[in-house]
């Protein structure tokens, strides 16, 4: 294959007839395909040529004219037509080869015809058409052999190989040769390409109509094709499921596709995605995925304005400006009927930032669900399990709109859904509701409140007299530990490290000082200074992942790493319900963006001029990350409700204990 | 070295020589009684290290007293009083006669005897009785990790069966007893299993550094010598009780080439060492080990020179402890003889053990198989869940 490919790649042949310039003409298919070719024919990824370095180059000569494609049916007449080529012999030869090569033909000929002032319906079309044919074939074969990049290429080569000998004959009588040429290329075309070809023919028949009409036709064809494929997929089941999605994907990124098309294809995408979502566990929404974001927006209750200057690396995260939608939401609290008022309240609290701390948020959410379940009545002709799950899903998506869920809330929701699913069928509605509410209550008591008490009991054994404990931000478990240790008479000092913009540490500091603890307060900037005198670091957690990665308030990783450098043991206090079976490697994939204004605006410095320049600067982006991840090697110990464990044992806890809650 | 899994090796060995699993309990290695000949003063000294230093020596009278006191604290005063002192004495005798028998195994035996002697009528009574017995045993020496861990594990192993509640008392009791015996049996065999597992790691021509006298490590080396492996052993002196000398002596009897080092020559000799073998007083939840003083520094030196550090430890030494640093342990002190009188104002560090964090250890050879340090916690979680 490669041996045969060599001559193909040599630009010498192609240069002969047309170009006096030294520029290689390899790039020629590109303009053609992107301009006159239909959207389906363009498979950017599958064309090896366009990937070649020279493929980027577009010769000024080759800017193809806007012309119509002639029909394939007129092939016979076309063959007889004279060849209006300025350069006689070699160009014919070249065209021969080019039409064999199929891909290049189409692109050269328009130029040719432009230069040679040939009418649009003249032989220029022959090669163009066959080019488009091959374009189709290529795309198809590329689809078939998506794994190897040269798939499409090989196909054209196979076509070309037997014809090369004919080419010499062609030089003598061009018209004859042309005829010969067209036919073998047609016959050697694989079966897979026949269907698209027919479509092409139909299309090209009406090509002379206006642009809008053409588009409408394209539209209709595509829809028909999709429908056929959809039916096929329904019949064939899973095997063909990938296909419609593929076409949808192909059409989507095209900018010049008319609006109707995009909406249609979007619909298709939606249906496919819905289908896909059924069997795949719910993934996090990627906010750089345009269509899904649009769809989500249409359904959303909360009107959100997107922030202006987004940071490139975090485009996949939801980025909305906080706060401005609050008055609007709180005003229509009485008009909204889809969301239970308790859930609505919690959502507003999340939105306004009144609730902070993972446990508090989780408990508030669960209480709201409890209330909602209490007020719930199954609609007639509906199943409680199904309907309630749907209701809960609606609540959850509302909460997500208000603020992205934390990992622990996700776990709690999973627990609740499993409880709903596990409900015995023969249970009456009040019984089912009561059992669900009691299960939620049990979850709160056992997994959060009791767990915290156990953690405090464990962690206190690690606090000895005369120690200096460092904590970062605000964690209610750490606060409980410190207060309890003080209560039982341990003598120790606390360093509270804090960071802008939330300054949560001040809350902790206030509470500790009020209870008479000896405290030092500093910002994270000074952590490397203060670490020298610290003997233990206590950290809270938002979640801990299976590989032991700690996911916590931003800045935690910094504190843990500094502590590690000073060989101070880092103790992480985390309830086991926050453990997550996923693996996290960096802070980018899953994170939450806070209000960018929070870091832009410094309180006490009300320089309006300064703020204004900051606001309107296109080159300035504010990144207010909420979380970061700390690798397991910086964590000495995790205190959880199942005891003190090393970070390597998280999967064991998840495996041994989560099963009973989730899988049963 | 890594080509075979632990279970495979064990199976192979069992197939090859099935009788080798039950050797040394009944025929303890004849240790000379004259090595550790001074009897240290028992005041606030770790009994565990005292008895370890002189495990075949005359046991101090206060220990006997404690043991009997522990027995007397049993709730039911009438018939078991006459029964149980006997059982504990028996356990104690067994221990004294067999220096190869670990303290924890002795405790397990004693607890099994408690079950046998119990005259409770319900499972609850039996369990309470057992709990009290194990608590008194633990209270007898809080510095001994393996004793505590052995008792805890025994309790878990014996009582952790859901079927117990649905049976009548006698069959349940016999079942518990069966489990207890089985556990005692497993613990007894543990050392042999470890010795077998470790054989693949000892290759011909290797040099092994050992620290102190560990019965498991000795068993490993003895088995290797019996398997006609050619290897050299570097023994540290093992100050202050000179346990290394004892090991060197035993190895010399087996015709293994031995070289004795002072404890401070470890780094000097490390480049000629192929692997470090240490025992353990306790394996903690982080996967690190608590062992005789000096293990930590040997592990650090070996780690910095990229030599593997292998720990041989029976699974009954797995303890639910999580020390964060060296001082995060119950202090276990022992007397140290410097040869000359220590000036009055000079303080002496008398701690008998240190904690080696898991990142300095390569593998743990246990009767559960060959484990990486992080698996210890997994095993413990599963056991105590």
Coordinates of N, CA, C and O in Angstrom, one line a residue, chain A residues 376-440:
Chain A
X376 N -46.6 15.0 49.3 CA -46.8 14.4 48.0 C -48.0 13.5 47.9 O -48.2 12.8 48.9
X377 N -48.7 13.6 46.9 CA -49.7 12.6 46.6 C -49.5 12.1 45.2 O -49.3 12.8 44.3
X378 N -49.7 10.8 45.1 CA -49.5 10.2 43.7 C -50.6 10.6 42.9 O -51.8 10.5 43.3
X379 N -50.4 11.1 41.7 CA -51.4 11.4 40.8 C -52.1 10.2 40.3 O -51.5 9.1 40.3
X380 N -53.4 10.3 40.0 CA -54.1 9.1 39.5 C -53.4 8.5 38.3 O -52.9 9.2 37.5
X381 N -53.6 7.2 38.2 CA -53.0 6.4 37.1 C -51.5 6.5 37.0 O -50.9 6.2 36.0
X382 N -50.9 6.8 38.2 CA -49.4 6.8 38.1 C -48.8 6.0 39.3 O -49.5 5.8 40.3
X383 N -47.6 5.6 39.0 CA -46.9 4.8 40.0 C -46.1 5.6 40.9 O -45.4 6.6 40.5
X384 N -46.2 5.4 42.2 CA -45.5 6.2 43.2 C -44.0 6.2 42.9 O -43.4 7.3 42.9
X385 N -43.5 5.0 42.7 CA -42.0 4.9 42.5 C -41.5 5.8 41.4 O -40.6 6.6 41.5
X386 N -42.2 5.6 40.2 CA -41.8 6.3 39.0 C -42.0 7.8 39.2 O -41.1 8.6 38.9
X387 N -43.2 8.2 39.6 CA -43.6 9.6 39.6 C -42.8 10.3 40.7 O -42.3 11.4 40.4
X388 N -42.5 9.7 41.8 CA -41.8 10.4 42.9 C -40.3 10.6 42.4 O -39.7 11.6 42.7
X389 N -39.8 9.6 41.8 CA -38.4 9.7 41.3 C -38.3 10.9 40.3 O -37.4 11.6 40.4
X390 N -39.3 10.9 39.4 CA -39.4 12.1 38.5 C -39.4 13.4 39.2 O -38.7 14.3 38.9
X391 N -40.3 13.4 40.2 CA -40.4 14.7 41.0 C -39.1 15.1 41.6 O -38.6 16.2 41.6
X392 N -38.4 14.0 42.3 CA -37.2 14.3 42.9 C -36.1 14.8 41.9 O -35.4 15.7 42.1
X393 N -36.2 14.2 40.7 CA -35.3 14.6 39.7 C -35.5 16.0 39.3 O -34.5 16.8 39.2
X394 N -36.7 16.4 39.3 CA -37.0 17.8 39.0 C -36.5 18.8 40.1 O -35.8 19.8 39.8
X395 N -36.7 18.3 41.3 CA -36.1 19.1 42.4 C -34.6 19.3 42.3 O -34.0 20.3 42.5
X396 N -34.0 18.1 42.0 CA -32.6 18.1 42.0 C -32.1 19.0 40.9 O -31.1 19.8 41.1
X397 N -32.7 19.0 39.7 CA -32.2 19.8 38.7 C -32.4 21.3 39.0 O -31.6 22.1 38.7
X398 N -33.5 21.6 39.8 CA -33.7 22.9 40.2 C -32.6 23.3 41.2 O -32.0 24.4 41.0
X399 N -32.2 22.4 42.1 CA -31.1 22.8 43.0 C -29.8 23.0 42.3 O -29.0 23.8 42.6
X400 N -29.6 22.1 41.3 CA -28.4 22.3 40.5 C -28.3 23.6 39.8 O -27.3 24.3 39.8
X401 N -29.5 24.1 39.4 CA -29.5 25.4 38.7 C -29.1 26.5 39.7 O -28.5 27.5 39.4
X402 N -29.6 26.3 40.9 CA -29.3 27.3 42.0 C -27.8 27.3 42.3 O -27.2 28.3 42.4
X403 N -27.3 26.1 42.5 CA -25.9 26.0 42.8 C -25.5 24.5 42.5 O -26.2 23.6 42.9
X404 N -24.4 24.3 41.8 CA -24.0 22.9 41.6 C -23.9 22.1 42.9 O -23.5 22.6 43.9
X405 N -24.4 20.9 42.8 CA -24.4 20.0 44.0 C -23.0 19.7 44.4 O -22.1 19.5 43.6
X406 N -22.9 19.5 45.7 CA -21.6 18.9 46.2 C -21.7 17.4 46.1 O -22.7 16.8 45.9
X407 N -20.5 16.8 46.2 CA -20.5 15.3 46.1 C -21.3 14.6 47.1 O -22.0 13.7 46.8
X408 N -21.3 15.2 48.3 CA -22.1 14.5 49.4 C -23.5 14.6 49.1 O -24.3 13.7 49.4
X409 N -24.0 15.7 48.5 CA -25.4 15.8 48.2 C -25.8 14.8 47.1 O -26.8 14.2 47.2
X410 N -24.9 14.7 46.2 CA -25.1 13.6 45.1 C -25.2 12.3 45.8 O -26.1 11.5 45.4
X411 N -24.4 12.0 46.7 CA -24.5 10.7 47.4 C -25.8 10.5 48.1 O -26.5 9.5 48.1
X412 N -26.2 11.6 48.8 CA -27.5 11.6 49.5 C -28.7 11.4 48.6 O -29.6 10.6 48.9
X413 N -28.6 12.0 47.4 CA -29.7 11.9 46.5 C -29.7 10.5 45.9 O -30.8 9.9 45.8
X414 N -28.6 9.9 45.7 CA -28.5 8.5 45.3 C -29.1 7.6 46.3 O -29.9 6.7 46.0
X415 N -28.8 7.9 47.5 CA -29.4 7.1 48.6 C -30.9 7.2 48.6 O -31.6 6.2 48.6
X416 N -31.4 8.4 48.5 CA -32.9 8.6 48.5 C -33.5 7.8 47.3 O -34.5 7.2 47.5
X417 N -32.9 8.0 46.1 CA -33.5 7.4 45.0 C -33.5 5.8 45.1 O -34.5 5.2 44.7
X418 N -32.5 5.3 45.7 CA -32.4 3.9 45.9 C -33.5 3.5 46.9 O -34.1 2.4 46.8
X419 N -33.7 4.3 47.9 CA -34.8 4.0 48.9 C -36.1 3.9 48.2 O -36.9 3.1 48.4
X420 N -36.3 4.9 47.3 CA -37.6 4.9 46.6 C -37.7 3.7 45.7 O -38.8 3.0 45.6
X421 N -36.6 3.3 45.1 CA -36.7 2.2 44.2 C -36.9 0.9 45.0 O -37.6 -0.1 44.5
X422 N -36.4 0.9 46.2 CA -36.5 -0.4 47.0 C -37.8 -0.5 47.6 O -38.1 -1.6 48.2
X423 N -38.7 0.5 47.5 CA -40.0 0.4 48.2 C -40.7 -0.8 47.7 O -40.8 -1.1 46.5
X424 N -41.3 -1.6 48.6 CA -42.1 -2.7 48.2 C -43.3 -2.3 47.4 O -43.9 -1.2 47.7
X425 N -43.7 -3.0 46.4 CA -44.8 -2.6 45.5 C -46.1 -2.5 46.3 O -47.0 -1.7 46.0
X426 N -46.3 -3.4 47.2 CA -47.6 -3.5 47.8 C -47.8 -2.5 49.0 O -48.8 -2.6 49.7
X427 N -46.8 -1.6 49.1 CA -47.0 -0.7 50.2 C -48.0 0.4 49.8 O -47.9 0.9 48.7
X428 N -48.8 0.8 50.8 CA -49.7 1.8 50.5 C -49.0 3.2 50.5 O -47.9 3.3 51.0
X429 N -49.7 4.2 49.9 CA -49.0 5.4 49.8 C -48.5 6.1 51.1 O -47.4 6.5 51.2
X430 N -49.4 6.2 52.1 CA -49.0 6.8 53.3 C -47.8 6.0 54.0 O -46.9 6.6 54.5
X431 N -47.9 4.7 53.9 CA -46.8 3.9 54.4 C -45.5 4.1 53.7 O -44.5 4.3 54.4
X432 N -45.6 4.2 52.4 CA -44.4 4.4 51.6 C -43.8 5.7 52.0 O -42.6 5.9 52.2
X433 N -44.6 6.7 52.1 CA -44.1 8.1 52.4 C -43.5 8.1 53.8 O -42.4 8.6 54.0
X434 N -44.2 7.4 54.7 CA -43.6 7.4 56.1 C -42.3 6.7 56.1 O -41.3 7.2 56.8
X435 N -42.2 5.6 55.4 CA -41.0 4.9 55.4 C -39.8 5.7 54.8 O -38.7 5.7 55.3
X436 N -40.2 6.4 53.7 CA -39.2 7.2 53.0 C -38.7 8.3 54.0 O -37.5 8.6 54.1
X437 N -39.6 9.0 54.6 CA -39.3 10.0 55.5 C -38.4 9.5 56.7 O -37.4 10.2 57.1
X438 N -38.8 8.4 57.2 CA -38.0 7.8 58.3 C -36.6 7.4 57.8 O -35.6 7.6 58.5
X439 N -36.5 6.9 56.6 CA -35.2 6.6 56.0 C -34.3 7.8 55.9 O -33.1 7.8 56.2
X440 N -34.9 8.9 55.4 CA -34.2 10.1 55.3 C -33.7 10.6 56.6 O -32.5 11.0 56.8

